[in-house]
Amino acid sequence: MSHPIQSPFVEIERADWARLAPRMPNPLTEDEVRRLRGLGDRLELREVAEVYLPLSRLVSLYQESAARLHRETHAYLGTAAHPTPFVIGVAGSVAVGKSTTARLLEELLRRWEGSPRVELLTTDGFLHPNRVLEERGLMERKGFPESYDRRALLGFVSRVKAGEAEVRAPVYSHLTYDIVPGEEVVVRRPDILIVEGLNVLQPPPAGSHLAVSDLFDFSIYVDARTSAIREWYIDRFWALKQSAFQDPQSYFHRFADMTRTQARMYSEDVWDSINGPNLVEHILPTRPRADLVLRKADDHTIRSVLLRKL
């Protein structure tokens, strides 16, 4: 007789999760929340207090515990202990709000005891340049695992994790939709590194024994119903059409004069042919690999939290 597979997570409803909130005032102002909020997100101060403040405290506890174990292990072995950055992965679909989650965590973690140095890296900088994607016939698969320089990303996080003094990464422009030649972001021995991207929880590709997710000390997946994310993407495309796409330097400036109907038809097609399949085939299957899942309702608010059983 077969037994049902038990979930590795315990689900905590938002009201119960909110009770874990530290007894401290919200460290962020309305203006700061507005600055951190992504296009289409409905993040409010109340959600910061009820969801993200307890989350940041939980992550800080994991980080403190990892640092203590690191020190005690070296003391036991009689070897010199060098600080090791605590690496957090944040994954999820296009338009689900993972970038907002990552930016918010960065701000909140900096404000905990000891004021740890926190750096945020988005994996967009490790997309292959458009020239390379065009040569390989991958422009229509931008965001799929094969569109990234996964070896370079793994090398970057490995060097940060090893404590190198300076580690450099390429810079991606959402204006030009491409890697910026000659520009770099420099990471200098942070206490915490947050790595945010679509596919950061992917297992090792064929022929490899190590993935960037193997270097994470804690990982978060931002989740919602696929149909809701599709609508968020369509709404975001329209909002971008009215704002960023109006810039003549924008890669998408050719869409600036689209009507509402044209914009919806185009964004529906992009979702159904690119972002939707990427979510279903590559991103969603990585959800069980996360330590914590933020589950959103259709209105973009956090409904519940799934925490991996210890």
PDB file of C-alpha atoms in Angstrom:
ATOM      1  CA  MET A   1       0.000   0.000   0.000  1.00  0.00           C
ATOM      2  CA  SER A   2       1.506   3.321  -1.044  1.00  0.00           C
ATOM      3  CA  HIS A   3       1.505   6.303   1.268  1.00  0.00           C
ATOM      4  CA  PRO A   4       0.896   9.896   0.118  1.00  0.00           C
ATOM      5  CA  ILE A   5       4.004  12.045  -0.195  1.00  0.00           C
ATOM      6  CA  GLN A   6       4.139  14.519   2.667  1.00  0.00           C
ATOM      7  CA  SER A   7       4.833  18.165   1.915  1.00  0.00           C
ATOM      8  CA  PRO A   8       8.259  19.356   3.089  1.00  0.00           C
ATOM      9  CA  PHE A   9       6.619  22.652   4.118  1.00  0.00           C
ATOM     10  CA  VAL A  10       4.413  23.837   6.920  1.00  0.00           C
ATOM     11  CA  GLU A  11       1.948  26.513   5.751  1.00  0.00           C
ATOM     12  CA  ILE A  12       1.439  29.508   8.011  1.00  0.00           C
ATOM     13  CA  GLU A  13      -1.535  31.752   7.306  1.00  0.00           C
ATOM     14  CA  ARG A  14      -0.793  35.456   7.131  1.00  0.00           C
ATOM     15  CA  ALA A  15      -2.600  36.321  10.374  1.00  0.00           C
ATOM     16  CA  ASP A  16      -0.538  33.737  12.281  1.00  0.00           C
ATOM     17  CA  TRP A  17       2.674  34.825  10.569  1.00  0.00           C
ATOM     18  CA  ALA A  18       1.966  38.471  11.482  1.00  0.00           C
ATOM     19  CA  ARG A  19       1.949  37.499  15.181  1.00  0.00           C
ATOM     20  CA  LEU A  20       5.659  36.704  14.829  1.00  0.00           C
ATOM     21  CA  ALA A  21       6.388  40.344  14.064  1.00  0.00           C
ATOM     22  CA  PRO A  22       9.000  41.749  16.428  1.00  0.00           C
ATOM     23  CA  ARG A  23       7.707  44.304  18.878  1.00  0.00           C
ATOM     24  CA  MET A  24       9.365  47.175  17.140  1.00  0.00           C
ATOM     25  CA  PRO A  25       8.170  50.047  14.974  1.00  0.00           C
ATOM     26  CA  ASN A  26       8.249  49.613  11.220  1.00  0.00           C
ATOM     27  CA  PRO A  27      11.749  50.815  10.231  1.00  0.00           C
ATOM     28  CA  LEU A  28      10.607  51.962   6.778  1.00  0.00           C
ATOM     29  CA  THR A  29       8.693  55.069   5.842  1.00  0.00           C
ATOM     30  CA  GLU A  30       5.919  55.331   3.262  1.00  0.00           C
ATOM     31  CA  ASP A  31       8.332  57.071   0.875  1.00  0.00           C
ATOM     32  CA  GLU A  32      10.886  54.269   1.249  1.00  0.00           C
ATOM     33  CA  VAL A  33       8.244  51.617   0.574  1.00  0.00           C
ATOM     34  CA  ARG A  34       7.113  53.527  -2.516  1.00  0.00           C
ATOM     35  CA  ARG A  35      10.714  53.612  -3.761  1.00  0.00           C
ATOM     36  CA  LEU A  36      11.186  49.882  -3.196  1.00  0.00           C
ATOM     37  CA  ARG A  37       7.853  48.870  -4.698  1.00  0.00           C
ATOM     38  CA  GLY A  38       8.031  47.356  -8.178  1.00  0.00           C
ATOM     39  CA  LEU A  39       5.806  48.415 -11.048  1.00  0.00           C
ATOM     40  CA  GLY A  40       2.392  46.815 -10.509  1.00  0.00           C
ATOM     41  CA  ASP A  41       3.135  45.793  -6.916  1.00  0.00           C
ATOM     42  CA  ARG A  42       0.739  46.918  -4.205  1.00  0.00           C
ATOM     43  CA  LEU A  43       3.154  46.781  -1.313  1.00  0.00           C
ATOM     44  CA  GLU A  44       1.994  48.825   1.689  1.00  0.00           C
ATOM     45  CA  LEU A  45       3.487  49.618   5.090  1.00  0.00           C
ATOM     46  CA  ARG A  46       1.091  47.172   6.759  1.00  0.00           C
ATOM     47  CA  GLU A  47       2.386  44.277   4.664  1.00  0.00           C
ATOM     48  CA  VAL A  48       5.966  45.258   5.437  1.00  0.00           C
ATOM     49  CA  ALA A  49       5.157  45.083   9.156  1.00  0.00           C
ATOM     50  CA  GLU A  50       3.075  41.889   9.008  1.00  0.00           C
ATOM     51  CA  VAL A  51       5.046  39.842   6.474  1.00  0.00           C
ATOM     52  CA  TYR A  52       8.479  41.175   5.629  1.00  0.00           C
ATOM     53  CA  LEU A  53       9.610  42.294   9.063  1.00  0.00           C
ATOM     54  CA  PRO A  54       9.073  38.781  10.517  1.00  0.00           C
ATOM     55  CA  LEU A  55      10.705  37.332   7.406  1.00  0.00           C
ATOM     56  CA  SER A  56      13.776  39.530   7.779  1.00  0.00           C
ATOM     57  CA  ARG A  57      14.050  38.549  11.450  1.00  0.00           C
ATOM     58  CA  LEU A  58      13.851  34.855  10.556  1.00  0.00           C
ATOM     59  CA  VAL A  59      16.551  35.274   7.919  1.00  0.00           C
ATOM     60  CA  SER A  60      18.742  37.188  10.370  1.00  0.00           C
ATOM     61  CA  LEU A  61      18.392  34.305  12.853  1.00  0.00           C
ATOM     62  CA  TYR A  62      19.539  31.866  10.168  1.00  0.00           C
ATOM     63  CA  GLN A  63      22.459  34.160   9.353  1.00  0.00           C
ATOM     64  CA  GLU A  64      23.495  34.516  13.008  1.00  0.00           C
ATOM     65  CA  SER A  65      23.233  30.744  13.475  1.00  0.00           C
ATOM     66  CA  ALA A  66      25.345  30.049  10.376  1.00  0.00           C
ATOM     67  CA  ALA A  67      28.023  32.508  11.536  1.00  0.00           C
ATOM     68  CA  ARG A  68      28.104  30.918  14.987  1.00  0.00           C
ATOM     69  CA  LEU A  69      28.403  27.410  13.535  1.00  0.00           C
ATOM     70  CA  HIS A  70      31.205  28.629  11.256  1.00  0.00           C
ATOM     71  CA  ARG A  71      33.175  30.050  14.205  1.00  0.00           C
ATOM     72  CA  GLU A  72      32.598  27.042  16.447  1.00  0.00           C
ATOM     73  CA  THR A  73      33.568  24.574  13.719  1.00  0.00           C
ATOM     74  CA  HIS A  74      36.873  26.359  13.127  1.00  0.00           C
ATOM     75  CA  ALA A  75      37.501  26.547  16.884  1.00  0.00           C
ATOM     76  CA  TYR A  76      36.880  22.797  17.146  1.00  0.00           C
ATOM     77  CA  LEU A  77      39.257  22.087  14.252  1.00  0.00           C
ATOM     78  CA  GLY A  78      41.843  24.574  15.503  1.00  0.00           C
ATOM     79  CA  THR A  79      41.884  26.457  12.208  1.00  0.00           C
ATOM     80  CA  ALA A  80      41.653  30.160  11.430  1.00  0.00           C
ATOM     81  CA  ALA A  81      38.101  31.372  10.875  1.00  0.00           C
ATOM     82  CA  HIS A  82      37.503  33.840   8.055  1.00  0.00           C
ATOM     83  CA  PRO A  83      34.058  35.444   7.716  1.00  0.00           C
ATOM     84  CA  THR A  84      31.877  33.786   5.079  1.00  0.00           C
ATOM     85  CA  PRO A  85      29.035  35.745   3.462  1.00  0.00           C
ATOM     86  CA  PHE A  86      25.525  34.421   4.043  1.00  0.00           C
ATOM     87  CA  VAL A  87      23.971  33.969   0.604  1.00  0.00           C
ATOM     88  CA  ILE A  88      20.214  34.239   0.004  1.00  0.00           C
ATOM     89  CA  GLY A  89      18.490  33.257  -3.237  1.00  0.00           C
ATOM     90  CA  VAL A  90      15.198  34.870  -4.308  1.00  0.00           C
ATOM     91  CA  ALA A  91      13.355  33.199  -7.206  1.00  0.00           C
ATOM     92  CA  GLY A  92      10.020  33.431  -8.982  1.00  0.00           C
ATOM     93  CA  SER A  93       8.321  34.302 -12.244  1.00  0.00           C
ATOM     94  CA  VAL A  94       8.495  37.463 -14.287  1.00  0.00           C
ATOM     95  CA  ALA A  95       6.043  40.030 -12.796  1.00  0.00           C
ATOM     96  CA  VAL A  96       5.464  38.109  -9.549  1.00  0.00           C
ATOM     97  CA  GLY A  97       7.257  40.657  -7.369  1.00  0.00           C
ATOM     98  CA  LYS A  98      10.533  38.894  -6.567  1.00  0.00           C
ATOM     99  CA  SER A  99      12.586  42.045  -7.221  1.00  0.00           C
ATOM    100  CA  THR A 100      10.489  43.980  -4.700  1.00  0.00           C
ATOM    101  CA  THR A 101      10.973  41.160  -2.188  1.00  0.00           C
ATOM    102  CA  ALA A 102      14.735  41.195  -2.716  1.00  0.00           C
ATOM    103  CA  ARG A 103      15.030  44.993  -2.410  1.00  0.00           C
ATOM    104  CA  LEU A 104      12.871  44.995   0.706  1.00  0.00           C
ATOM    105  CA  LEU A 105      14.926  42.259   2.349  1.00  0.00           C
ATOM    106  CA  GLU A 106      18.098  44.179   1.537  1.00  0.00           C
ATOM    107  CA  GLU A 107      16.780  47.278   3.333  1.00  0.00           C
ATOM    108  CA  LEU A 108      15.367  45.437   6.346  1.00  0.00           C
ATOM    109  CA  LEU A 109      18.358  43.165   6.932  1.00  0.00           C
ATOM    110  CA  ARG A 110      20.663  46.184   7.016  1.00  0.00           C
ATOM    111  CA  ARG A 111      18.707  47.502   9.993  1.00  0.00           C
ATOM    112  CA  TRP A 112      19.063  44.508  12.273  1.00  0.00           C
ATOM    113  CA  GLU A 113      21.570  44.276  15.103  1.00  0.00           C
ATOM    114  CA  GLY A 114      25.137  44.893  13.999  1.00  0.00           C
ATOM    115  CA  SER A 115      24.008  46.659  10.803  1.00  0.00           C
ATOM    116  CA  PRO A 116      25.268  43.919   8.495  1.00  0.00           C
ATOM    117  CA  ARG A 117      26.586  44.896   5.082  1.00  0.00           C
ATOM    118  CA  VAL A 118      24.088  43.598   2.532  1.00  0.00           C
ATOM    119  CA  GLU A 119      24.564  43.491  -1.248  1.00  0.00           C
ATOM    120  CA  LEU A 120      21.909  42.667  -3.841  1.00  0.00           C
ATOM    121  CA  LEU A 121      22.753  41.101  -7.182  1.00  0.00           C
ATOM    122  CA  THR A 122      20.220  40.477  -9.946  1.00  0.00           C
ATOM    123  CA  THR A 123      21.097  37.716 -12.385  1.00  0.00           C
ATOM    124  CA  ASP A 124      20.128  39.912 -15.373  1.00  0.00           C
ATOM    125  CA  GLY A 125      23.792  40.903 -15.573  1.00  0.00           C
ATOM    126  CA  PHE A 126      24.641  37.301 -16.424  1.00  0.00           C
ATOM    127  CA  LEU A 127      22.361  37.107 -19.437  1.00  0.00           C
ATOM    128  CA  HIS A 128      24.365  36.619 -22.586  1.00  0.00           C
ATOM    129  CA  PRO A 129      24.644  39.864 -24.590  1.00  0.00           C
ATOM    130  CA  ASN A 130      22.003  40.261 -27.296  1.00  0.00           C
ATOM    131  CA  ARG A 131      24.673  39.716 -29.947  1.00  0.00           C
ATOM    132  CA  VAL A 132      25.407  36.262 -28.542  1.00  0.00           C
ATOM    133  CA  LEU A 133      21.713  35.435 -28.094  1.00  0.00           C
ATOM    134  CA  GLU A 134      21.037  36.419 -31.722  1.00  0.00           C
ATOM    135  CA  GLU A 135      23.946  34.285 -32.956  1.00  0.00           C
ATOM    136  CA  ARG A 136      22.570  31.293 -31.046  1.00  0.00           C
ATOM    137  CA  GLY A 137      18.934  31.909 -32.008  1.00  0.00           C
ATOM    138  CA  LEU A 138      17.963  32.538 -28.384  1.00  0.00           C
ATOM    139  CA  MET A 139      16.513  36.071 -28.429  1.00  0.00           C
ATOM    140  CA  GLU A 140      13.009  34.620 -28.153  1.00  0.00           C
ATOM    141  CA  ARG A 141      14.147  32.536 -25.187  1.00  0.00           C
ATOM    142  CA  LYS A 142      15.618  35.365 -23.151  1.00  0.00           C
ATOM    143  CA  GLY A 143      15.114  34.449 -19.490  1.00  0.00           C
ATOM    144  CA  PHE A 144      15.242  30.693 -20.132  1.00  0.00           C
ATOM    145  CA  PRO A 145      18.150  28.906 -18.392  1.00  0.00           C
ATOM    146  CA  GLU A 146      20.214  28.628 -21.584  1.00  0.00           C
ATOM    147  CA  SER A 147      20.136  32.418 -22.113  1.00  0.00           C
ATOM    148  CA  TYR A 148      22.375  32.938 -19.066  1.00  0.00           C
ATOM    149  CA  ASP A 149      26.114  32.532 -18.653  1.00  0.00           C
ATOM    150  CA  ARG A 150      25.580  30.086 -15.808  1.00  0.00           C
ATOM    151  CA  ARG A 151      29.269  29.324 -15.432  1.00  0.00           C
ATOM    152  CA  ALA A 152      30.070  33.025 -14.917  1.00  0.00           C
ATOM    153  CA  LEU A 153      27.243  33.397 -12.382  1.00  0.00           C
ATOM    154  CA  LEU A 154      28.414  30.339 -10.460  1.00  0.00           C
ATOM    155  CA  GLY A 155      31.972  31.666 -10.505  1.00  0.00           C
ATOM    156  CA  PHE A 156      30.854  35.059  -9.213  1.00  0.00           C
ATOM    157  CA  VAL A 157      28.901  33.667  -6.246  1.00  0.00           C
ATOM    158  CA  SER A 158      31.678  31.145  -5.501  1.00  0.00           C
ATOM    159  CA  ARG A 159      34.257  33.919  -5.257  1.00  0.00           C
ATOM    160  CA  VAL A 160      32.025  36.054  -3.027  1.00  0.00           C
ATOM    161  CA  LYS A 161      31.339  33.021  -0.850  1.00  0.00           C
ATOM    162  CA  ALA A 162      35.085  32.356  -0.636  1.00  0.00           C
ATOM    163  CA  GLY A 163      35.629  35.835   0.771  1.00  0.00           C
ATOM    164  CA  GLU A 164      37.515  37.480  -2.080  1.00  0.00           C
ATOM    165  CA  ALA A 165      38.121  41.182  -1.449  1.00  0.00           C
ATOM    166  CA  GLU A 166      36.437  42.342  -4.667  1.00  0.00           C
ATOM    167  CA  VAL A 167      34.263  40.444  -7.114  1.00  0.00           C
ATOM    168  CA  ARG A 168      32.897  42.087 -10.272  1.00  0.00           C
ATOM    169  CA  ALA A 169      29.753  41.361 -12.273  1.00  0.00           C
ATOM    170  CA  PRO A 170      28.373  42.711 -15.573  1.00  0.00           C
ATOM    171  CA  VAL A 171      25.589  45.313 -15.587  1.00  0.00           C
ATOM    172  CA  TYR A 172      22.304  44.889 -17.473  1.00  0.00           C
ATOM    173  CA  SER A 173      20.194  47.799 -18.727  1.00  0.00           C
ATOM    174  CA  HIS A 174      16.427  47.422 -18.862  1.00  0.00           C
ATOM    175  CA  LEU A 175      16.399  50.539 -21.035  1.00  0.00           C
ATOM    176  CA  THR A 176      18.543  49.049 -23.811  1.00  0.00           C
ATOM    177  CA  TYR A 177      17.531  45.441 -22.988  1.00  0.00           C
ATOM    178  CA  ASP A 178      21.183  44.416 -23.094  1.00  0.00           C
ATOM    179  CA  ILE A 179      24.442  44.109 -21.161  1.00  0.00           C
ATOM    180  CA  VAL A 180      26.152  47.503 -20.778  1.00  0.00           C
ATOM    181  CA  PRO A 181      29.657  47.286 -22.304  1.00  0.00           C
ATOM    182  CA  GLY A 182      32.415  48.219 -19.888  1.00  0.00           C
ATOM    183  CA  GLU A 183      30.161  48.667 -16.840  1.00  0.00           C
ATOM    184  CA  GLU A 184      30.490  46.495 -13.738  1.00  0.00           C
ATOM    185  CA  VAL A 185      29.056  46.172 -10.265  1.00  0.00           C
ATOM    186  CA  VAL A 186      31.646  45.518  -7.558  1.00  0.00           C
ATOM    187  CA  VAL A 187      30.867  43.442  -4.470  1.00  0.00           C
ATOM    188  CA  ARG A 188      33.266  43.849  -1.545  1.00  0.00           C
ATOM    189  CA  ARG A 189      32.999  41.162   1.161  1.00  0.00           C
ATOM    190  CA  PRO A 190      29.393  41.637   2.267  1.00  0.00           C
ATOM    191  CA  ASP A 191      27.992  39.969   5.361  1.00  0.00           C
ATOM    192  CA  ILE A 192      24.935  39.008   3.309  1.00  0.00           C
ATOM    193  CA  LEU A 193      24.565  38.606  -0.453  1.00  0.00           C
ATOM    194  CA  ILE A 194      21.080  38.410  -1.996  1.00  0.00           C
ATOM    195  CA  VAL A 195      20.944  36.808  -5.453  1.00  0.00           C
ATOM    196  CA  GLU A 196      17.652  37.483  -7.253  1.00  0.00           C
ATOM    197  CA  GLY A 197      16.549  35.946 -10.537  1.00  0.00           C
ATOM    198  CA  LEU A 198      14.145  33.734 -12.441  1.00  0.00           C
ATOM    199  CA  ASN A 199      16.205  30.566 -12.414  1.00  0.00           C
ATOM    200  CA  VAL A 200      18.436  30.841  -9.338  1.00  0.00           C
ATOM    201  CA  LEU A 201      16.997  27.668  -7.761  1.00  0.00           C
ATOM    202  CA  GLN A 202      17.758  25.515 -10.800  1.00  0.00           C
ATOM    203  CA  PRO A 203      19.620  22.232 -10.148  1.00  0.00           C
ATOM    204  CA  PRO A 204      22.969  21.720 -11.902  1.00  0.00           C
ATOM    205  CA  PRO A 205      22.694  21.515 -15.703  1.00  0.00           C
ATOM    206  CA  ALA A 206      23.592  18.278 -17.473  1.00  0.00           C
ATOM    207  CA  GLY A 207      27.295  17.551 -17.206  1.00  0.00           C
ATOM    208  CA  SER A 208      27.795  19.762 -14.147  1.00  0.00           C
ATOM    209  CA  HIS A 209      27.937  18.805 -10.483  1.00  0.00           C
ATOM    210  CA  LEU A 210      27.340  22.237  -8.956  1.00  0.00           C
ATOM    211  CA  ALA A 211      24.658  24.914  -9.340  1.00  0.00           C
ATOM    212  CA  VAL A 212      24.512  28.414  -7.907  1.00  0.00           C
ATOM    213  CA  SER A 213      21.634  27.248  -5.669  1.00  0.00           C
ATOM    214  CA  ASP A 214      24.078  24.871  -3.942  1.00  0.00           C
ATOM    215  CA  LEU A 215      25.833  27.951  -2.550  1.00  0.00           C
ATOM    216  CA  PHE A 216      22.693  29.440  -0.957  1.00  0.00           C
ATOM    217  CA  ASP A 217      22.323  29.436   2.816  1.00  0.00           C
ATOM    218  CA  PHE A 218      18.648  30.374   2.555  1.00  0.00           C
ATOM    219  CA  SER A 219      16.272  30.609  -0.398  1.00  0.00           C
ATOM    220  CA  ILE A 220      12.888  32.205  -1.053  1.00  0.00           C
ATOM    221  CA  TYR A 221      10.396  31.530  -3.827  1.00  0.00           C
ATOM    222  CA  VAL A 222       7.698  34.131  -4.565  1.00  0.00           C
ATOM    223  CA  ASP A 223       4.597  32.264  -5.700  1.00  0.00           C
ATOM    224  CA  ALA A 224       1.114  32.980  -7.081  1.00  0.00           C
ATOM    225  CA  ARG A 225      -1.440  31.376  -9.369  1.00  0.00           C
ATOM    226  CA  THR A 226      -0.144  31.301 -12.951  1.00  0.00           C
ATOM    227  CA  SER A 227      -3.311  32.976 -14.241  1.00  0.00           C
ATOM    228  CA  ALA A 228      -2.823  35.856 -11.788  1.00  0.00           C
ATOM    229  CA  ILE A 229       0.831  36.337 -12.766  1.00  0.00           C
ATOM    230  CA  ARG A 230      -0.221  36.418 -16.429  1.00  0.00           C
ATOM    231  CA  GLU A 231      -2.599  39.308 -15.707  1.00  0.00           C
ATOM    232  CA  TRP A 232       0.068  41.112 -13.664  1.00  0.00           C
ATOM    233  CA  TYR A 233       2.467  40.805 -16.586  1.00  0.00           C
ATOM    234  CA  ILE A 234      -0.103  42.217 -19.035  1.00  0.00           C
ATOM    235  CA  ASP A 235      -0.871  45.110 -16.670  1.00  0.00           C
ATOM    236  CA  ARG A 236       2.840  45.792 -16.191  1.00  0.00           C
ATOM    237  CA  PHE A 237       3.448  45.869 -19.932  1.00  0.00           C
ATOM    238  CA  TRP A 238       0.746  48.533 -20.304  1.00  0.00           C
ATOM    239  CA  ALA A 239       2.256  50.549 -17.435  1.00  0.00           C
ATOM    240  CA  LEU A 240       5.707  50.344 -19.062  1.00  0.00           C
ATOM    241  CA  LYS A 241       4.226  51.347 -22.403  1.00  0.00           C
ATOM    242  CA  GLN A 242       2.989  54.538 -20.750  1.00  0.00           C
ATOM    243  CA  SER A 243       6.287  55.254 -18.992  1.00  0.00           C
ATOM    244  CA  ALA A 244       9.656  53.648 -19.805  1.00  0.00           C
ATOM    245  CA  PHE A 245       8.778  52.789 -23.417  1.00  0.00           C
ATOM    246  CA  GLN A 246       8.218  56.481 -24.154  1.00  0.00           C
ATOM    247  CA  ASP A 247      11.975  57.076 -23.846  1.00  0.00           C
ATOM    248  CA  PRO A 248      13.474  57.211 -27.384  1.00  0.00           C
ATOM    249  CA  GLN A 249      16.494  55.300 -26.058  1.00  0.00           C
ATOM    250  CA  SER A 250      14.328  52.382 -24.930  1.00  0.00           C
ATOM    251  CA  TYR A 251      14.669  49.087 -26.775  1.00  0.00           C
ATOM    252  CA  PHE A 252      10.855  48.937 -26.630  1.00  0.00           C
ATOM    253  CA  HIS A 253      10.230  52.484 -27.863  1.00  0.00           C
ATOM    254  CA  ARG A 254       8.582  51.010 -30.982  1.00  0.00           C
ATOM    255  CA  PHE A 255       5.656  50.028 -28.737  1.00  0.00           C
ATOM    256  CA  ALA A 256       5.162  53.567 -27.380  1.00  0.00           C
ATOM    257  CA  ASP A 257       2.167  54.324 -29.625  1.00  0.00           C
ATOM    258  CA  MET A 258       0.318  51.049 -29.135  1.00  0.00           C
ATOM    259  CA  THR A 259      -3.351  51.211 -28.243  1.00  0.00           C
ATOM    260  CA  ARG A 260      -4.596  49.439 -25.130  1.00  0.00           C
ATOM    261  CA  THR A 261      -5.984  46.621 -27.278  1.00  0.00           C
ATOM    262  CA  GLN A 262      -2.738  46.232 -29.242  1.00  0.00           C
ATOM    263  CA  ALA A 263      -0.674  46.233 -26.049  1.00  0.00           C
ATOM    264  CA  ARG A 264      -2.851  43.565 -24.478  1.00  0.00           C
ATOM    265  CA  MET A 265      -2.738  41.332 -27.557  1.00  0.00           C
ATOM    266  CA  TYR A 266       1.042  41.672 -27.824  1.00  0.00           C
ATOM    267  CA  SER A 267       1.724  41.060 -24.109  1.00  0.00           C
ATOM    268  CA  GLU A 268      -0.647  38.079 -24.083  1.00  0.00           C
ATOM    269  CA  ASP A 269       1.305  36.581 -26.978  1.00  0.00           C
ATOM    270  CA  VAL A 270       4.659  37.193 -25.260  1.00  0.00           C
ATOM    271  CA  TRP A 271       3.393  35.583 -22.068  1.00  0.00           C
ATOM    272  CA  ASP A 272       1.836  32.589 -23.817  1.00  0.00           C
ATOM    273  CA  SER A 273       4.855  31.922 -26.031  1.00  0.00           C
ATOM    274  CA  ILE A 274       7.785  32.874 -23.752  1.00  0.00           C
ATOM    275  CA  ASN A 275       7.199  33.779 -20.096  1.00  0.00           C
ATOM    276  CA  GLY A 276       4.419  31.277 -19.436  1.00  0.00           C
ATOM    277  CA  PRO A 277       6.310  28.261 -20.828  1.00  0.00           C
ATOM    278  CA  ASN A 278       9.472  29.358 -18.982  1.00  0.00           C
ATOM    279  CA  LEU A 279       7.508  29.502 -15.730  1.00  0.00           C
ATOM    280  CA  VAL A 280       5.854  26.121 -16.198  1.00  0.00           C
ATOM    281  CA  GLU A 281       8.881  24.269 -17.578  1.00  0.00           C
ATOM    282  CA  HIS A 282      11.768  25.771 -15.620  1.00  0.00           C
ATOM    283  CA  ILE A 283      10.843  28.149 -12.789  1.00  0.00           C
ATOM    284  CA  LEU A 284       7.846  26.553 -11.073  1.00  0.00           C
ATOM    285  CA  PRO A 285       9.555  23.123 -10.778  1.00  0.00           C
ATOM    286  CA  THR A 286      12.228  24.787  -8.594  1.00  0.00           C
ATOM    287  CA  ARG A 287       9.696  25.909  -5.969  1.00  0.00           C
ATOM    288  CA  PRO A 288      10.148  22.773  -3.794  1.00  0.00           C
ATOM    289  CA  ARG A 289      13.876  23.570  -3.564  1.00  0.00           C
ATOM    290  CA  ALA A 290      13.201  26.792  -1.615  1.00  0.00           C
ATOM    291  CA  ASP A 291      13.468  27.116   2.166  1.00  0.00           C
ATOM    292  CA  LEU A 292      10.509  29.490   2.256  1.00  0.00           C
ATOM    293  CA  VAL A 293       7.662  30.263  -0.155  1.00  0.00           C
ATOM    294  CA  LEU A 294       5.750  33.547  -0.128  1.00  0.00           C
ATOM    295  CA  ARG A 295       2.322  32.709  -1.536  1.00  0.00           C
ATOM    296  CA  LYS A 296       0.415  35.656  -3.009  1.00  0.00           C
ATOM    297  CA  ALA A 297      -3.291  36.178  -3.480  1.00  0.00           C
ATOM    298  CA  ASP A 298      -4.658  37.469  -6.795  1.00  0.00           C
ATOM    299  CA  ASP A 299      -4.460  41.069  -5.529  1.00  0.00           C
ATOM    300  CA  HIS A 300      -0.641  40.801  -5.077  1.00  0.00           C
ATOM    301  CA  THR A 301      -0.800  40.660  -1.254  1.00  0.00           C
ATOM    302  CA  ILE A 302       0.878  37.832   0.660  1.00  0.00           C
ATOM    303  CA  ARG A 303      -1.737  35.221   1.636  1.00  0.00           C
ATOM    304  CA  SER A 304       0.433  32.697   3.466  1.00  0.00           C
ATOM    305  CA  VAL A 305       4.010  31.608   4.107  1.00  0.00           C
ATOM    306  CA  LEU A 306       5.324  28.089   3.530  1.00  0.00           C
ATOM    307  CA  LEU A 307       8.379  27.291   5.641  1.00  0.00           C
ATOM    308  CA  ARG A 308      10.475  24.199   5.086  1.00  0.00           C
ATOM    309  CA  LYS A 309      10.182  21.814   8.019  1.00  0.00           C
ATOM    310  CA  LEU A 310      13.352  21.792  10.104  1.00  0.00           C
TER     311      LEU A 310
END
